[in-house]
């Protein structure tokens, strides 16, 4: 096969077109005939030797799309010829054939079940929307009938018994997986999810004797119309975290928490709820059918007055959602609401979407209403991170870039509220947020940008670190300012996660790919290079001249 490979580390010129033997898939692996490969900053790092010295001809390429060419032992659920997109943790995408772990391979259409292997298992269901992967044309990301489905961030859901019993989430039904340790069990009635029901105004609690809530809050089931031990949003109660104990009482507002004017805030972190048996019984939570919203971390309803949460979500008709505000369309003029991912976009999807989702949900613990600042805002990960943040409920999304031209492109293409030139950005962010700062900074740049990011944080704000594009030496950070200023530093690395928690990576990928397939998040492919010109693509990216997503056209998509 033809491949763009390097056998010594160095500049873009070390990438050469060579002939290599076709790889063979081992157990749990899938051989993909590559159509498109994404070009990523991580591949520049690979080429420069950041991941170690090459052992002979080395093919980089961390994501690709194409068609299944062969299946390794134990792989089920996809067939030869199926279109797929894949995250390739060990590289290999810059070649006519690439081997991908089945766990990180996602059918684009026409597959009838999960590609399953390696501990994470999906089974084909029996009805229309049971694909284990994601099918862009369809509106669902069904999950298996098997007993336990690991979801994002340790969520565990169990299969139910009727129409929509997925343990995970169903996009068309507007339910999304929870992150952060939420567990739901099948219960008995209408809106009893273990998490919460954003479409409804209540955060139902189980009928069981005690419900630990966030930070030690404990509620007990009561006896009447509003038996929640915690609170009923319709009753304007916001339970407290940190040792508050509430018991169901009698009239009016017997909660042990307190009752502000706002309607309700579900709790995050450690809820234990039991799902009901009808309508919306996901182990996580459900939104009103077709309605907007995503609630990572167990938080699912916005306070009154925050109105940006629907951007990017499914319309009430269940079709593709509204284009996030300010988005003018893709650079190549394609339809603004693709019913799924075409192979070209999918070639640059699996790594960037999974990373952006993982940084936001896993590392930064995004919650609806959060304000977010994205560095390298016009790039591959940055462009989708902005849209995902909005889809996950961010109220305002800001960005920084190196030039005014990129700022204009990012603003136009990805729905930012504002994009600043990086120099002096903390002042610009503070001015835009009336001095408060932002809740989350996504930082793949490093160096002085990383340090300055702390100055742009709101109380309890998180700087999520996931790259070193500036190639600045590592920082020596002081801890006292973290304490004294209520700051958080958090990190994300997909390679480490793929080794230690592959099911989490897979769940993040499925959630993010489903949003892309729905049209709520789009990959803006701005540049396409031939495989033989991979070095040119690296020059573009390495010099920071890229915008949106750059891909290599490797082989015939048909
Ligand atoms: N941790 C993980 O698991 C993970 C996974 C994937 C990607 N990443 C990281 O995410 C970041 C974005 O990756 P990507 O592939 O989507 O790349 P990208 O953002 O499309 O391109 C890299 C961008 O970095 C910015 N940059 C800042 N300083 C730079 C410098 N000195 N030289 C070159 N570029 C510089 C440039 O944007 P401006 O013009 O705005 O400065 C450039 O366009 C990278 O840092 C990458 O390592 C991390």
mmCIF file with all atom_site columns, N, CA and C in Angstrom, residues 387-432:
data_model
loop_
_atom_site.group_PDB
_atom_site.id
_atom_site.type_symbol
_atom_site.label_atom_id
_atom_site.label_alt_id
_atom_site.label_comp_id
_atom_site.label_asym_id
_atom_site.label_entity_id
_atom_site.label_seq_id
_atom_site.pdbx_PDB_ins_code
_atom_site.Cartn_x
_atom_site.Cartn_y
_atom_site.Cartn_z
_atom_site.occupancy
_atom_site.B_iso_or_equiv
_atom_site.pdbx_formal_charge
_atom_site.auth_seq_id
_atom_site.auth_comp_id
_atom_site.auth_asym_id
_atom_site.auth_atom_id
_atom_site.pdbx_PDB_model_num
ATOM 1   N N  . UNK A 1 387 ? -18.773 24.631 19.174 1.00 0.00 ? 387 UNK A N  1
ATOM 2   C CA . UNK A 1 387 ? -20.134 24.173 18.872 1.00 0.00 ? 387 UNK A CA 1
ATOM 3   C C  . UNK A 1 387 ? -20.629 23.160 19.907 1.00 0.00 ? 387 UNK A C  1
ATOM 4   N N  . UNK A 1 388 ? -19.723 22.280 20.328 1.00 0.00 ? 388 UNK A N  1
ATOM 5   C CA . UNK A 1 388 ? -20.113 21.309 21.355 1.00 0.00 ? 388 UNK A CA 1
ATOM 6   C C  . UNK A 1 388 ? -20.446 22.016 22.664 1.00 0.00 ? 388 UNK A C  1
ATOM 7   N N  . UNK A 1 389 ? -19.642 23.022 23.011 1.00 0.00 ? 389 UNK A N  1
ATOM 8   C CA . UNK A 1 389 ? -19.915 23.756 24.251 1.00 0.00 ? 389 UNK A CA 1
ATOM 9   C C  . UNK A 1 389 ? -21.320 24.332 24.201 1.00 0.00 ? 389 UNK A C  1
ATOM 10  N N  . UNK A 1 390 ? -21.660 24.910 23.083 1.00 0.00 ? 390 UNK A N  1
ATOM 11  C CA . UNK A 1 390 ? -23.002 25.489 22.928 1.00 0.00 ? 390 UNK A CA 1
ATOM 12  C C  . UNK A 1 390 ? -24.047 24.383 23.041 1.00 0.00 ? 390 UNK A C  1
ATOM 13  N N  . UNK A 1 391 ? -23.793 23.288 22.360 1.00 0.00 ? 391 UNK A N  1
ATOM 14  C CA . UNK A 1 391 ? -24.754 22.179 22.388 1.00 0.00 ? 391 UNK A CA 1
ATOM 15  C C  . UNK A 1 391 ? -24.885 21.600 23.796 1.00 0.00 ? 391 UNK A C  1
ATOM 16  N N  . UNK A 1 392 ? -23.837 21.705 24.588 1.00 0.00 ? 392 UNK A N  1
ATOM 17  C CA . UNK A 1 392 ? -23.872 21.188 25.948 1.00 0.00 ? 392 UNK A CA 1
ATOM 18  C C  . UNK A 1 392 ? -24.399 22.217 26.938 1.00 0.00 ? 392 UNK A C  1
ATOM 19  N N  . UNK A 1 393 ? -24.847 23.342 26.422 1.00 0.00 ? 393 UNK A N  1
ATOM 20  C CA . UNK A 1 393 ? -25.547 24.293 27.281 1.00 0.00 ? 393 UNK A CA 1
ATOM 21  C C  . UNK A 1 393 ? -24.792 25.551 27.646 1.00 0.00 ? 393 UNK A C  1
ATOM 22  N N  . UNK A 1 394 ? -23.601 25.760 27.070 1.00 0.00 ? 394 UNK A N  1
ATOM 23  C CA . UNK A 1 394 ? -22.854 26.974 27.405 1.00 0.00 ? 394 UNK A CA 1
ATOM 24  C C  . UNK A 1 394 ? -23.692 28.205 27.065 1.00 0.00 ? 394 UNK A C  1
ATOM 25  N N  . UNK A 1 395 ? -23.647 29.202 27.932 1.00 0.00 ? 395 UNK A N  1
ATOM 26  C CA . UNK A 1 395 ? -24.440 30.403 27.666 1.00 0.00 ? 395 UNK A CA 1
ATOM 27  C C  . UNK A 1 395 ? -23.682 31.367 26.759 1.00 0.00 ? 395 UNK A C  1
ATOM 28  N N  . UNK A 1 396 ? -22.372 31.438 26.941 1.00 0.00 ? 396 UNK A N  1
ATOM 29  C CA . UNK A 1 396 ? -21.558 32.269 26.055 1.00 0.00 ? 396 UNK A CA 1
ATOM 30  C C  . UNK A 1 396 ? -20.264 31.541 25.726 1.00 0.00 ? 396 UNK A C  1
ATOM 31  N N  . UNK A 1 397 ? -19.834 31.669 24.470 1.00 0.00 ? 397 UNK A N  1
ATOM 32  C CA . UNK A 1 397 ? -18.612 30.998 24.038 1.00 0.00 ? 397 UNK A CA 1
ATOM 33  C C  . UNK A 1 397 ? -17.703 32.029 23.363 1.00 0.00 ? 397 UNK A C  1
ATOM 34  N N  . UNK A 1 398 ? -16.509 32.187 23.932 1.00 0.00 ? 398 UNK A N  1
ATOM 35  C CA . UNK A 1 398 ? -15.524 33.122 23.390 1.00 0.00 ? 398 UNK A CA 1
ATOM 36  C C  . UNK A 1 398 ? -14.335 32.341 22.872 1.00 0.00 ? 398 UNK A C  1
ATOM 37  N N  . UNK A 1 399 ? -13.543 33.002 22.021 1.00 0.00 ? 399 UNK A N  1
ATOM 38  C CA . UNK A 1 399 ? -12.364 32.328 21.499 1.00 0.00 ? 399 UNK A CA 1
ATOM 39  C C  . UNK A 1 399 ? -11.194 33.282 21.426 1.00 0.00 ? 399 UNK A C  1
ATOM 40  N N  . UNK A 1 400 ? -9.979  32.696 21.303 1.00 0.00 ? 400 UNK A N  1
ATOM 41  C CA . UNK A 1 400 ? -8.814  33.514 20.968 1.00 0.00 ? 400 UNK A CA 1
ATOM 42  C C  . UNK A 1 400 ? -8.074  32.861 19.805 1.00 0.00 ? 400 UNK A C  1
ATOM 43  N N  . UNK A 1 401 ? -7.503  33.695 18.961 1.00 0.00 ? 401 UNK A N  1
ATOM 44  C CA . UNK A 1 401 ? -6.720  33.245 17.799 1.00 0.00 ? 401 UNK A CA 1
ATOM 45  C C  . UNK A 1 401 ? -5.544  34.205 17.611 1.00 0.00 ? 401 UNK A C  1
ATOM 46  N N  . UNK A 1 402 ? -4.699  33.903 16.619 1.00 0.00 ? 402 UNK A N  1
ATOM 47  C CA . UNK A 1 402 ? -3.495  34.713 16.450 1.00 0.00 ? 402 UNK A CA 1
ATOM 48  C C  . UNK A 1 402 ? -3.702  35.929 15.550 1.00 0.00 ? 402 UNK A C  1
ATOM 49  N N  . UNK A 1 403 ? -4.698  35.921 14.693 1.00 0.00 ? 403 UNK A N  1
ATOM 50  C CA . UNK A 1 403 ? -4.842  37.035 13.741 1.00 0.00 ? 403 UNK A CA 1
ATOM 51  C C  . UNK A 1 403 ? -6.308  37.497 13.633 1.00 0.00 ? 403 UNK A C  1
ATOM 52  N N  . UNK A 1 404 ? -6.513  38.747 13.224 1.00 0.00 ? 404 UNK A N  1
ATOM 53  C CA . UNK A 1 404 ? -7.887  39.244 13.036 1.00 0.00 ? 404 UNK A CA 1
ATOM 54  C C  . UNK A 1 404 ? -8.639  38.445 11.971 1.00 0.00 ? 404 UNK A C  1
ATOM 55  N N  . UNK A 1 405 ? -7.923  37.974 10.942 1.00 0.00 ? 405 UNK A N  1
ATOM 56  C CA . UNK A 1 405 ? -8.580  37.201 9.880  1.00 0.00 ? 405 UNK A CA 1
ATOM 57  C C  . UNK A 1 405 ? -9.149  35.897 10.440 1.00 0.00 ? 405 UNK A C  1
ATOM 58  N N  . UNK A 1 406 ? -8.354  35.237 11.275 1.00 0.00 ? 406 UNK A N  1
ATOM 59  C CA . UNK A 1 406 ? -8.853  33.994 11.881 1.00 0.00 ? 406 UNK A CA 1
ATOM 60  C C  . UNK A 1 406 ? -10.022 34.285 12.806 1.00 0.00 ? 406 UNK A C  1
ATOM 61  N N  . UNK A 1 407 ? -9.939  35.419 13.494 1.00 0.00 ? 407 UNK A N  1
ATOM 62  C CA . UNK A 1 407 ? -11.035 35.770 14.409 1.00 0.00 ? 407 UNK A CA 1
ATOM 63  C C  . UNK A 1 407 ? -12.337 35.901 13.628 1.00 0.00 ? 407 UNK A C  1
ATOM 64  N N  . UNK A 1 408 ? -12.263 36.561 12.498 1.00 0.00 ? 408 UNK A N  1
ATOM 65  C CA . UNK A 1 408 ? -13.451 36.752 11.672 1.00 0.00 ? 408 UNK A CA 1
ATOM 66  C C  . UNK A 1 408 ? -13.969 35.402 11.153 1.00 0.00 ? 408 UNK A C  1
ATOM 67  N N  . UNK A 1 409 ? -13.042 34.563 10.710 1.00 0.00 ? 409 UNK A N  1
ATOM 68  C CA . UNK A 1 409 ? -13.438 33.227 10.226 1.00 0.00 ? 409 UNK A CA 1
ATOM 69  C C  . UNK A 1 409 ? -14.119 32.429 11.339 1.00 0.00 ? 409 UNK A C  1
ATOM 70  N N  . UNK A 1 410 ? -13.519 32.415 12.523 1.00 0.00 ? 410 UNK A N  1
ATOM 71  C CA . UNK A 1 410 ? -14.058 31.603 13.624 1.00 0.00 ? 410 UNK A CA 1
ATOM 72  C C  . UNK A 1 410 ? -15.429 32.101 14.056 1.00 0.00 ? 410 UNK A C  1
ATOM 73  N N  . UNK A 1 411 ? -15.561 33.404 14.125 1.00 0.00 ? 411 UNK A N  1
ATOM 74  C CA . UNK A 1 411 ? -16.837 34.018 14.510 1.00 0.00 ? 411 UNK A CA 1
ATOM 75  C C  . UNK A 1 411 ? -17.932 33.590 13.528 1.00 0.00 ? 411 UNK A C  1
ATOM 76  N N  . UNK A 1 412 ? -17.590 33.691 12.255 1.00 0.00 ? 412 UNK A N  1
ATOM 77  C CA . UNK A 1 412 ? -18.553 33.400 11.186 1.00 0.00 ? 412 UNK A CA 1
ATOM 78  C C  . UNK A 1 412 ? -18.891 31.910 11.121 1.00 0.00 ? 412 UNK A C  1
ATOM 79  N N  . UNK A 1 413 ? -17.901 31.078 11.375 1.00 0.00 ? 413 UNK A N  1
ATOM 80  C CA . UNK A 1 413 ? -18.060 29.647 11.093 1.00 0.00 ? 413 UNK A CA 1
ATOM 81  C C  . UNK A 1 413 ? -18.558 28.824 12.264 1.00 0.00 ? 413 UNK A C  1
ATOM 82  N N  . UNK A 1 414 ? -18.263 29.234 13.472 1.00 0.00 ? 414 UNK A N  1
ATOM 83  C CA . UNK A 1 414 ? -18.516 28.338 14.606 1.00 0.00 ? 414 UNK A CA 1
ATOM 84  C C  . UNK A 1 414 ? -19.426 28.915 15.683 1.00 0.00 ? 414 UNK A C  1
ATOM 85  N N  . UNK A 1 415 ? -19.988 30.104 15.427 1.00 0.00 ? 415 UNK A N  1
ATOM 86  C CA . UNK A 1 415 ? -20.998 30.620 16.343 1.00 0.00 ? 415 UNK A CA 1
ATOM 87  C C  . UNK A 1 415 ? -20.476 31.206 17.637 1.00 0.00 ? 415 UNK A C  1
ATOM 88  N N  . UNK A 1 416 ? -19.228 31.660 17.652 1.00 0.00 ? 416 UNK A N  1
ATOM 89  C CA . UNK A 1 416 ? -18.719 32.315 18.865 1.00 0.00 ? 416 UNK A CA 1
ATOM 90  C C  . UNK A 1 416 ? -19.473 33.611 19.134 1.00 0.00 ? 416 UNK A C  1
ATOM 91  N N  . UNK A 1 417 ? -19.569 33.959 20.394 1.00 0.00 ? 417 UNK A N  1
ATOM 92  C CA . UNK A 1 417 ? -20.107 35.281 20.735 1.00 0.00 ? 417 UNK A CA 1
ATOM 93  C C  . UNK A 1 417 ? -19.094 36.356 20.378 1.00 0.00 ? 417 UNK A C  1
ATOM 94  N N  . UNK A 1 418 ? -17.819 36.037 20.648 1.00 0.00 ? 418 UNK A N  1
ATOM 95  C CA . UNK A 1 418 ? -16.750 36.978 20.322 1.00 0.00 ? 418 UNK A CA 1
ATOM 96  C C  . UNK A 1 418 ? -15.440 36.207 20.215 1.00 0.00 ? 418 UNK A C  1
ATOM 97  N N  . UNK A 1 419 ? -14.596 36.608 19.286 1.00 0.00 ? 419 UNK A N  1
ATOM 98  C CA . UNK A 1 419 ? -13.272 35.977 19.176 1.00 0.00 ? 419 UNK A CA 1
ATOM 99  C C  . UNK A 1 419 ? -12.225 37.084 19.245 1.00 0.00 ? 419 UNK A C  1
ATOM 100 N N  . UNK A 1 420 ? -11.295 36.931 20.168 1.00 0.00 ? 420 UNK A N  1
ATOM 101 C CA . UNK A 1 420 ? -10.288 37.957 20.406 1.00 0.00 ? 420 UNK A CA 1
ATOM 102 C C  . UNK A 1 420 ? -8.943  37.528 19.835 1.00 0.00 ? 420 UNK A C  1
ATOM 103 N N  . UNK A 1 421 ? -8.159  38.502 19.417 1.00 0.00 ? 421 UNK A N  1
ATOM 104 C CA . UNK A 1 421 ? -6.765  38.208 19.120 1.00 0.00 ? 421 UNK A CA 1
ATOM 105 C C  . UNK A 1 421 ? -6.085  37.969 20.468 1.00 0.00 ? 421 UNK A C  1
ATOM 106 N N  . UNK A 1 422 ? -5.224  36.939 20.522 1.00 0.00 ? 422 UNK A N  1
ATOM 107 C CA . UNK A 1 422 ? -4.801  36.383 21.812 1.00 0.00 ? 422 UNK A CA 1
ATOM 108 C C  . UNK A 1 422 ? -4.089  37.381 22.735 1.00 0.00 ? 422 UNK A C  1
ATOM 109 N N  . UNK A 1 423 ? -3.298  38.240 22.136 1.00 0.00 ? 423 UNK A N  1
ATOM 110 C CA . UNK A 1 423 ? -2.564  39.228 22.927 1.00 0.00 ? 423 UNK A CA 1
ATOM 111 C C  . UNK A 1 423 ? -3.536  40.019 23.817 1.00 0.00 ? 423 UNK A C  1
ATOM 112 N N  . UNK A 1 424 ? -3.318  39.979 25.106 1.00 0.00 ? 424 UNK A N  1
ATOM 113 C CA . UNK A 1 424 ? -4.159  40.767 26.022 1.00 0.00 ? 424 UNK A CA 1
ATOM 114 C C  . UNK A 1 424 ? -5.567  40.229 26.211 1.00 0.00 ? 424 UNK A C  1
ATOM 115 N N  . UNK A 1 425 ? -5.760  38.936 25.947 1.00 0.00 ? 425 UNK A N  1
ATOM 116 C CA . UNK A 1 425 ? -7.133  38.404 25.997 1.00 0.00 ? 425 UNK A CA 1
ATOM 117 C C  . UNK A 1 425 ? -7.799  38.453 27.384 1.00 0.00 ? 425 UNK A C  1
ATOM 118 N N  . UNK A 1 426 ? -7.045  38.336 28.521 1.00 0.00 ? 426 UNK A N  1
ATOM 119 C CA . UNK A 1 426 ? -7.783  38.355 29.802 1.00 0.00 ? 426 UNK A CA 1
ATOM 120 C C  . UNK A 1 426 ? -8.603  39.632 29.979 1.00 0.00 ? 426 UNK A C  1
ATOM 121 N N  . UNK A 1 427 ? -8.028  40.748 29.592 1.00 0.00 ? 427 UNK A N  1
ATOM 122 C CA . UNK A 1 427 ? -8.760  42.015 29.730 1.00 0.00 ? 427 UNK A CA 1
ATOM 123 C C  . UNK A 1 427 ? -10.008 41.999 28.849 1.00 0.00 ? 427 UNK A C  1
ATOM 124 N N  . UNK A 1 428 ? -9.860  41.482 27.638 1.00 0.00 ? 428 UNK A N  1
ATOM 125 C CA . UNK A 1 428 ? -11.006 41.442 26.706 1.00 0.00 ? 428 UNK A CA 1
ATOM 126 C C  . UNK A 1 428 ? -12.103 40.529 27.249 1.00 0.00 ? 428 UNK A C  1
ATOM 127 N N  . UNK A 1 429 ? -11.698 39.400 27.834 1.00 0.00 ? 429 UNK A N  1
ATOM 128 C CA . UNK A 1 429 ? -12.683 38.462 28.376 1.00 0.00 ? 429 UNK A CA 1
ATOM 129 C C  . UNK A 1 429 ? -13.389 39.074 29.582 1.00 0.00 ? 429 UNK A C  1
ATOM 130 N N  . UNK A 1 430 ? -12.611 39.718 30.457 1.00 0.00 ? 430 UNK A N  1
ATOM 131 C CA . UNK A 1 430 ? -13.227 40.343 31.629 1.00 0.00 ? 430 UNK A CA 1
ATOM 132 C C  . UNK A 1 430 ? -14.191 41.441 31.210 1.00 0.00 ? 430 UNK A C  1
ATOM 133 N N  . UNK A 1 431 ? -13.809 42.187 30.175 1.00 0.00 ? 431 UNK A N  1
ATOM 134 C CA . UNK A 1 431 ? -14.706 43.251 29.700 1.00 0.00 ? 431 UNK A CA 1
ATOM 135 C C  . UNK A 1 431 ? -15.992 42.652 29.134 1.00 0.00 ? 431 UNK A C  1
ATOM 136 N N  . UNK A 1 432 ? -15.863 41.551 28.400 1.00 0.00 ? 432 UNK A N  1
ATOM 137 C CA . UNK A 1 432 ? -17.042 40.937 27.767 1.00 0.00 ? 432 UNK A CA 1
ATOM 138 C C  . UNK A 1 432 ? -17.964 40.295 28.793 1.00 0.00 ? 432 UNK A C  1
#
